[in-house]
């Protein structure tokens, strides 16, 4: 039986859940798989490794999701549109880049009632994945970002669906949006005391989704839950995007992702 040689490349990987997730997928599909972590200080080291790595495929994480993209032979439309890759397939001496975060968010959103207006914190790679997944479902995505210039780039790419929000208008925006999403790393381990926002008004009937999954309940989610929102962390998205990567590398679908039972009660 073929053994699929897979892995994850990035800079600091010791807390990654990906090896556990892919081992689980290997068991559930009866495939022989190895999934290793490859840390690189610099892109030049990564490129030298890529030329001789002998893998069938790998995931890409911070800080190489954008910088690896121009080095690949082929890209999916989604990867081109996102401007970043999180999955690389190596086949017949060529590299093919994909971004399965869009699939991961879209699959997560299948379990959430999507309102007409959404508030999104952040304007980076994962914010784009969120917007692609929402694009034909909502009227407005209100974006708040630390660097206005980067939020403006989103507005240029996605057009009128994006509305930029200033800090002083956030309270009001929270009131008008029934889905609120954090796509910044604020609150992620070890900086667990950080949050893009502290909720002070009632969030009854609203859903708050944090793409961060470590810790499982960020300060952002804790504050949202205390205010009455239904909360969801980034773990289901992580598992959904991983299942798509696994399928790209091995050609095997991991059970129907809907049946992975990765969503907490109330989201199925
Ligand atoms: P990214 O492309 O680097 O974008 C980061 C965004 O967060 C930018 O908008 C950036 O604002 C903002 N930001 C960063 N540090 C900040 C700070 N100290 N204060 C305020 N804003 C800050 O990163 P990404 O790929 O979108 O990832 C973002 C988060 O999502 C990470 O925590 C990542 O682990 C998580 N993620 C989860 C999944 C999943 O499967 N659950 C998948 C992808 C990503 P500026 O424009 O001002 O720099």
Short mmCIF file of C-alpha atoms and ligand atoms in Angstrom, two decimals:
data_model
loop_
_atom_site.label_atom_id
_atom_site.label_comp_id
_atom_site.label_asym_id
_atom_site.label_seq_id
_atom_site.Cartn_x
_atom_site.Cartn_y
_atom_site.Cartn_z
CA UNK A 1 0.00 0.00 0.00
CA UNK A 2 1.28 3.48 -0.88
CA UNK A 3 2.36 5.56 2.10
CA UNK A 4 1.41 9.22 1.70
CA UNK A 5 4.17 11.47 2.98
CA UNK A 6 2.61 14.68 4.23
CA UNK A 7 3.43 17.52 6.56
CA UNK A 8 3.07 21.10 7.71
CA UNK A 9 5.50 23.92 6.99
CA UNK A 10 5.71 27.12 9.00
CA UNK A 11 7.91 28.86 11.51
CA UNK A 12 6.66 27.76 14.95
CA UNK A 13 4.64 24.57 14.90
CA UNK A 14 4.92 22.76 18.18
CA UNK A 15 1.30 23.48 19.22
CA UNK A 16 -0.17 22.36 15.88
CA UNK A 17 -3.18 20.06 15.96
CA UNK A 18 -2.71 19.06 12.30
CA UNK A 19 -0.73 15.83 12.92
CA UNK A 20 -3.52 14.54 15.21
CA UNK A 21 -6.24 15.51 12.73
CA UNK A 22 -4.49 13.85 9.77
CA UNK A 23 -3.72 10.70 11.77
CA UNK A 24 -7.44 10.52 12.52
CA UNK A 25 -8.26 10.94 8.80
CA UNK A 26 -5.71 8.23 7.88
CA UNK A 27 -7.35 5.78 10.30
CA UNK A 28 -10.85 6.60 9.11
CA UNK A 29 -9.89 6.07 5.43
CA UNK A 30 -7.57 3.08 6.01
CA UNK A 31 -4.69 4.89 4.31
CA UNK A 32 -1.06 4.78 5.32
CA UNK A 33 0.03 8.34 6.07
CA UNK A 34 2.92 10.12 7.76
CA UNK A 35 2.43 13.78 8.74
CA UNK A 36 5.49 15.65 10.00
CA UNK A 37 6.22 19.20 11.12
CA UNK A 38 8.83 21.22 9.19
CA UNK A 39 9.91 24.51 10.76
CA UNK A 40 11.82 27.10 8.72
CA UNK A 41 13.35 30.33 9.97
CA UNK A 42 13.42 31.83 6.47
CA UNK A 43 11.74 31.37 3.12
CA UNK A 44 15.09 30.54 1.44
CA UNK A 45 15.45 27.52 3.78
CA UNK A 46 11.91 26.44 2.90
CA UNK A 47 12.57 26.70 -0.84
CA UNK A 48 15.78 24.68 -0.60
CA UNK A 49 13.87 21.97 1.31
CA UNK A 50 10.98 22.05 -1.19
CA UNK A 51 13.25 21.09 -4.08
CA UNK A 52 14.17 17.75 -2.49
CA UNK A 53 11.54 17.09 0.20
CA UNK A 54 10.04 14.00 -1.45
CA UNK A 55 6.60 14.62 0.07
CA UNK A 56 3.23 14.07 -1.61
CA UNK A 57 1.89 17.26 -0.13
CA UNK A 58 1.93 19.65 2.78
CA UNK A 59 0.02 22.36 4.60
CA UNK A 60 1.40 25.86 4.88
CA UNK A 61 0.99 28.16 7.83
CA UNK A 62 2.25 31.50 9.19
CA UNK A 63 4.41 33.18 7.87
CA UNK A 64 4.58 31.44 4.48
CA UNK A 65 0.95 31.37 3.26
CA UNK A 66 1.42 34.42 1.03
CA UNK A 67 5.14 34.28 0.31
CA UNK A 68 5.15 30.68 -0.98
CA UNK A 69 2.37 31.34 -3.51
CA UNK A 70 4.50 32.92 -6.31
CA UNK A 71 6.99 30.03 -6.07
CA UNK A 72 4.46 27.34 -7.04
CA UNK A 73 3.93 25.94 -10.57
CA UNK A 74 0.13 26.04 -10.55
CA UNK A 75 -2.56 27.63 -8.40
CA UNK A 76 -6.28 27.10 -7.98
CA UNK A 77 -8.58 30.05 -8.68
CA UNK A 78 -9.37 30.19 -4.95
CA UNK A 79 -5.68 30.42 -4.02
CA UNK A 80 -5.17 33.15 -6.62
CA UNK A 81 -8.16 35.12 -5.35
CA UNK A 82 -7.12 34.74 -1.70
CA UNK A 83 -3.51 35.58 -2.49
CA UNK A 84 -2.43 32.76 -0.17
CA UNK A 85 -2.02 28.97 -0.06
CA UNK A 86 -2.48 26.62 2.88
CA UNK A 87 -2.17 23.39 0.89
CA UNK A 88 0.45 22.25 -1.63
CA UNK A 89 0.22 19.08 -3.73
CA UNK A 90 3.45 17.71 -5.22
CA UNK A 91 2.84 15.57 -8.28
CA UNK A 92 4.99 14.62 -11.29
CA UNK A 93 7.70 17.05 -10.18
CA UNK A 94 5.24 19.99 -10.09
CA UNK A 95 3.73 21.97 -7.24
CA UNK A 96 0.04 22.89 -7.09
CA UNK A 97 -1.22 25.40 -4.52
CA UNK A 98 -4.73 25.53 -3.05
CA UNK A 99 -6.42 27.43 -0.23
CA UNK A 100 -8.81 25.14 1.62
CA UNK A 101 -9.64 27.76 4.28
CA UNK A 102 -12.48 28.96 2.04
CA UNK A 103 -13.96 25.43 2.09
CA UNK A 104 -13.38 25.29 5.86
CA UNK A 105 -15.29 28.52 6.50
CA UNK A 106 -18.03 27.72 3.99
CA UNK A 107 -18.60 24.33 5.61
CA UNK A 108 -18.69 25.98 9.06
CA UNK A 109 -21.22 28.55 7.80
CA UNK A 110 -23.52 25.75 6.60
CA UNK A 111 -24.33 25.31 10.27
CA UNK A 112 -24.96 28.95 11.09
CA UNK A 113 -27.94 31.08 10.16
CA UNK A 114 -26.33 33.71 7.95
CA UNK A 115 -27.87 37.17 8.43
CA UNK A 116 -27.87 40.00 5.88
CA UNK A 117 -25.18 41.95 7.75
CA UNK A 118 -21.93 40.59 9.19
CA UNK A 119 -19.22 42.31 11.22
CA UNK A 120 -15.69 41.06 10.53
CA UNK A 121 -12.59 41.92 12.57
CA UNK A 122 -9.42 41.65 10.44
CA UNK A 123 -8.51 42.00 6.78
CA UNK A 124 -5.81 39.35 6.25
CA UNK A 125 -5.78 36.01 4.44
CA UNK A 126 -8.44 34.33 6.57
CA UNK A 127 -10.68 37.44 6.35
CA UNK A 128 -10.67 36.91 2.57
CA UNK A 129 -11.67 33.28 3.07
CA UNK A 130 -14.57 34.45 5.26
CA UNK A 131 -15.72 36.99 2.66
CA UNK A 132 -15.56 34.45 -0.20
CA UNK A 133 -17.70 32.10 1.87
CA UNK A 134 -20.24 34.89 2.56
CA UNK A 135 -20.12 36.65 -0.80
CA UNK A 136 -23.39 35.48 -2.29
CA UNK A 137 -25.24 35.16 0.97
CA UNK A 138 -25.07 38.59 2.61
CA UNK A 139 -25.72 42.21 1.72
CA UNK A 140 -22.90 43.76 3.74
CA UNK A 141 -19.72 42.72 5.47
CA UNK A 142 -18.61 45.50 7.84
CA UNK A 143 -14.83 45.28 8.23
CA UNK A 144 -12.83 46.69 11.12
CA UNK A 145 -9.05 46.42 10.81
CA UNK A 146 -6.02 47.87 12.61
CA UNK A 147 -4.52 49.07 9.33
CA UNK A 148 -7.06 51.00 7.29
CA UNK A 149 -5.03 50.56 4.11
CA UNK A 150 -5.44 46.77 4.27
CA UNK A 151 -9.18 47.08 4.83
CA UNK A 152 -9.30 49.38 1.80
CA UNK A 153 -7.61 46.66 -0.26
CA UNK A 154 -10.46 44.29 0.68
CA UNK A 155 -12.97 46.91 -0.44
CA UNK A 156 -11.10 47.18 -3.76
CA UNK A 157 -11.13 43.41 -4.24
CA UNK A 158 -14.70 42.65 -3.17
CA UNK A 159 -16.45 45.93 -3.97
CA UNK A 160 -19.65 47.28 -2.48
CA UNK A 161 -20.34 44.29 -0.26
CA UNK A 162 -17.54 45.60 2.01
CA UNK A 163 -18.11 48.58 4.26
CA UNK A 164 -15.28 49.87 6.42
CA UNK A 165 -15.98 50.55 10.08
CA UNK A 166 -14.20 53.00 12.34
CA UNK A 167 -13.54 52.16 15.99
CA UNK A 168 -16.05 54.74 17.20
CA UNK A 169 -18.84 53.05 15.18
CA UNK A 170 -18.16 49.51 16.40
CA UNK A 171 -20.75 49.47 19.22
CA UNK A 172 -23.44 50.47 16.78
CA UNK A 173 -22.26 47.97 14.18
CA UNK A 174 -22.36 45.16 16.75
CA UNK A 175 -26.02 46.02 17.38
CA UNK A 176 -26.85 45.80 13.66
CA UNK A 177 -25.02 42.55 12.83
CA UNK A 178 -26.26 39.12 13.88
CA UNK A 179 -23.02 37.38 12.94
CA UNK A 180 -19.71 38.72 14.28
CA UNK A 181 -16.42 37.12 13.21
CA UNK A 182 -12.86 37.51 14.48
CA UNK A 183 -10.24 36.76 11.82
CA UNK A 184 -7.32 38.38 13.68
CA UNK A 185 -4.89 36.40 15.85
CA UNK A 186 -5.82 38.52 18.89
CA UNK A 187 -6.44 36.24 21.86
CA UNK A 188 -4.49 33.33 20.39
CA UNK A 189 -2.13 31.43 22.72
CA UNK A 190 0.10 32.69 24.33
CA UNK A 191 -1.47 36.18 24.06
CA UNK A 192 -4.73 35.08 25.60
CA UNK A 193 -5.37 38.42 27.34
CA UNK A 194 -5.88 40.15 23.95
CA UNK A 195 -9.18 40.61 22.14
CA UNK A 196 -10.35 42.67 19.17
CA UNK A 197 -13.43 43.76 21.16
CA UNK A 198 -15.16 43.45 24.54
CA UNK A 199 -18.92 43.18 24.19
CA UNK A 200 -20.93 45.35 26.57
CA UNK A 201 -24.43 45.15 25.11
CA UNK A 202 -26.80 42.19 24.87
CA UNK A 203 -25.96 39.77 22.05
CA UNK A 204 -29.12 37.68 22.42
CA UNK A 205 -29.94 36.00 19.10
CA UNK A 206 -26.48 36.66 17.64
CA UNK A 207 -23.65 34.28 16.73
CA UNK A 208 -20.02 35.13 17.43
CA UNK A 209 -17.36 33.09 15.60
CA UNK A 210 -13.64 33.26 16.39
CA UNK A 211 -11.26 31.66 13.88
CA UNK A 212 -8.80 31.18 16.73
CA UNK A 213 -9.01 27.67 18.25
CA UNK A 214 -6.24 27.83 20.86
CA UNK A 215 -7.52 28.52 23.49
CA UNK A 216 -10.90 27.00 22.68
CA UNK A 217 -12.67 29.92 24.39
CA UNK A 218 -10.85 33.18 23.71
CA UNK A 219 -11.53 36.34 25.70
CA UNK A 220 -13.52 37.50 22.64
CA UNK A 221 -15.78 34.41 22.84
CA UNK A 222 -15.99 34.57 26.62
CA UNK A 223 -17.15 38.18 26.47
CA UNK A 224 -19.65 37.29 23.72
CA UNK A 225 -21.04 34.34 25.66
CA UNK A 226 -21.45 36.46 28.80
CA UNK A 227 -23.47 38.90 26.68
CA UNK A 228 -25.83 36.13 25.51
CA UNK A 229 -24.40 35.16 22.09
CA UNK A 230 -24.11 31.69 20.66
CA UNK A 231 -20.35 31.12 20.24
CA UNK A 232 -18.17 29.05 17.92
CA UNK A 233 -14.37 28.72 17.82
CA UNK A 234 -12.06 27.90 14.89
CA UNK A 235 -11.74 24.17 15.58
CA UNK A 236 -14.53 23.00 13.23
CA UNK A 237 -13.10 25.20 10.46
CA UNK A 238 -9.64 23.74 11.08
CA UNK A 239 -10.98 20.22 10.74
CA UNK A 240 -13.07 21.03 7.65
CA UNK A 241 -10.14 22.70 5.86
CA UNK A 242 -7.87 19.79 6.81
CA UNK A 243 -10.36 17.29 5.37
CA UNK A 244 -10.22 19.10 2.01
CA UNK A 245 -6.39 19.12 2.05
CA UNK A 246 -6.39 15.38 2.83
CA UNK A 247 -8.71 14.77 -0.13
CA UNK A 248 -6.45 16.78 -2.46
CA UNK A 249 -3.36 14.78 -1.46
CA UNK A 250 -4.83 11.28 -1.26
CA UNK A 251 -7.87 11.43 -3.54
CA UNK A 252 -9.95 10.05 -0.63
CA UNK A 253 -12.86 11.96 0.88
CA UNK A 254 -12.84 11.83 4.65
CA UNK A 255 -16.29 10.50 5.68
CA UNK A 256 -18.81 13.18 4.71
CA UNK A 257 -17.40 16.18 6.55
CA UNK A 258 -20.90 16.88 7.79
CA UNK A 259 -20.63 13.67 9.78
CA UNK A 260 -17.35 14.54 11.39
CA UNK A 261 -19.26 15.75 14.43
CA UNK A 262 -16.89 18.61 14.99
CA UNK A 263 -19.51 21.20 15.79
CA UNK A 264 -20.71 21.86 19.31
CA UNK A 265 -24.31 21.26 20.33
CA UNK A 266 -26.68 23.78 18.83
CA UNK A 267 -24.73 24.14 15.58
CA UNK A 268 -25.80 20.94 13.84
P1 LIG B 1 -2.99 37.41 8.49
O1 LIG B 1 -3.19 37.22 7.03
O2 LIG B 1 -1.63 37.72 9.00
O3 LIG B 1 -4.00 38.58 8.96
C1 LIG B 1 -4.03 38.98 10.29
C2 LIG B 1 -5.09 40.07 10.48
O4 LIG B 1 -5.14 40.35 11.88
C3 LIG B 1 -4.77 41.38 9.79
O5 LIG B 1 -5.97 42.00 9.46
C4 LIG B 1 -4.02 42.15 10.87
O6 LIG B 1 -4.20 43.55 10.77
C5 LIG B 1 -4.76 41.71 12.11
N1 LIG B 1 -3.88 41.78 13.27
C6 LIG B 1 -2.76 41.05 13.49
N2 LIG B 1 -2.20 41.39 14.66
C7 LIG B 1 -3.00 42.36 15.19
C8 LIG B 1 -2.95 43.12 16.40
N3 LIG B 1 -1.97 42.95 17.29
N4 LIG B 1 -3.92 44.03 16.62
C9 LIG B 1 -4.92 44.21 15.72
N5 LIG B 1 -5.02 43.53 14.56
C10 LIG B 1 -4.06 42.59 14.30
O7 LIG B 1 -3.45 36.14 9.33
P2 LIG B 1 -4.62 35.09 8.93
O8 LIG B 1 -4.03 34.02 8.10
O9 LIG B 1 -5.78 35.85 8.42
O10 LIG B 1 -4.92 34.43 10.36
C11 LIG B 1 -5.59 35.15 11.35
C12 LIG B 1 -6.01 34.23 12.49
O11 LIG B 1 -6.91 33.25 12.00
C13 LIG B 1 -4.84 33.45 13.12
O12 LIG B 1 -5.05 33.40 14.51
C14 LIG B 1 -4.98 32.07 12.53
O13 LIG B 1 -4.49 31.06 13.40
C15 LIG B 1 -6.49 31.96 12.40
N6 LIG B 1 -6.85 31.01 11.35
C16 LIG B 1 -7.62 29.94 11.73
C17 LIG B 1 -8.00 29.01 10.78
C18 LIG B 1 -8.85 27.83 11.19
O14 LIG B 1 -8.89 26.84 10.44
N7 LIG B 1 -9.55 27.91 12.30
C19 LIG B 1 -7.59 29.15 9.44
C20 LIG B 1 -6.83 30.27 9.09
C21 LIG B 1 -6.45 31.20 10.06
P3 LIG B 1 -3.22 44.49 9.90
O15 LIG B 1 -3.82 44.55 8.54
O16 LIG B 1 -3.26 45.76 10.63
O17 LIG B 1 -1.87 43.83 9.92
#
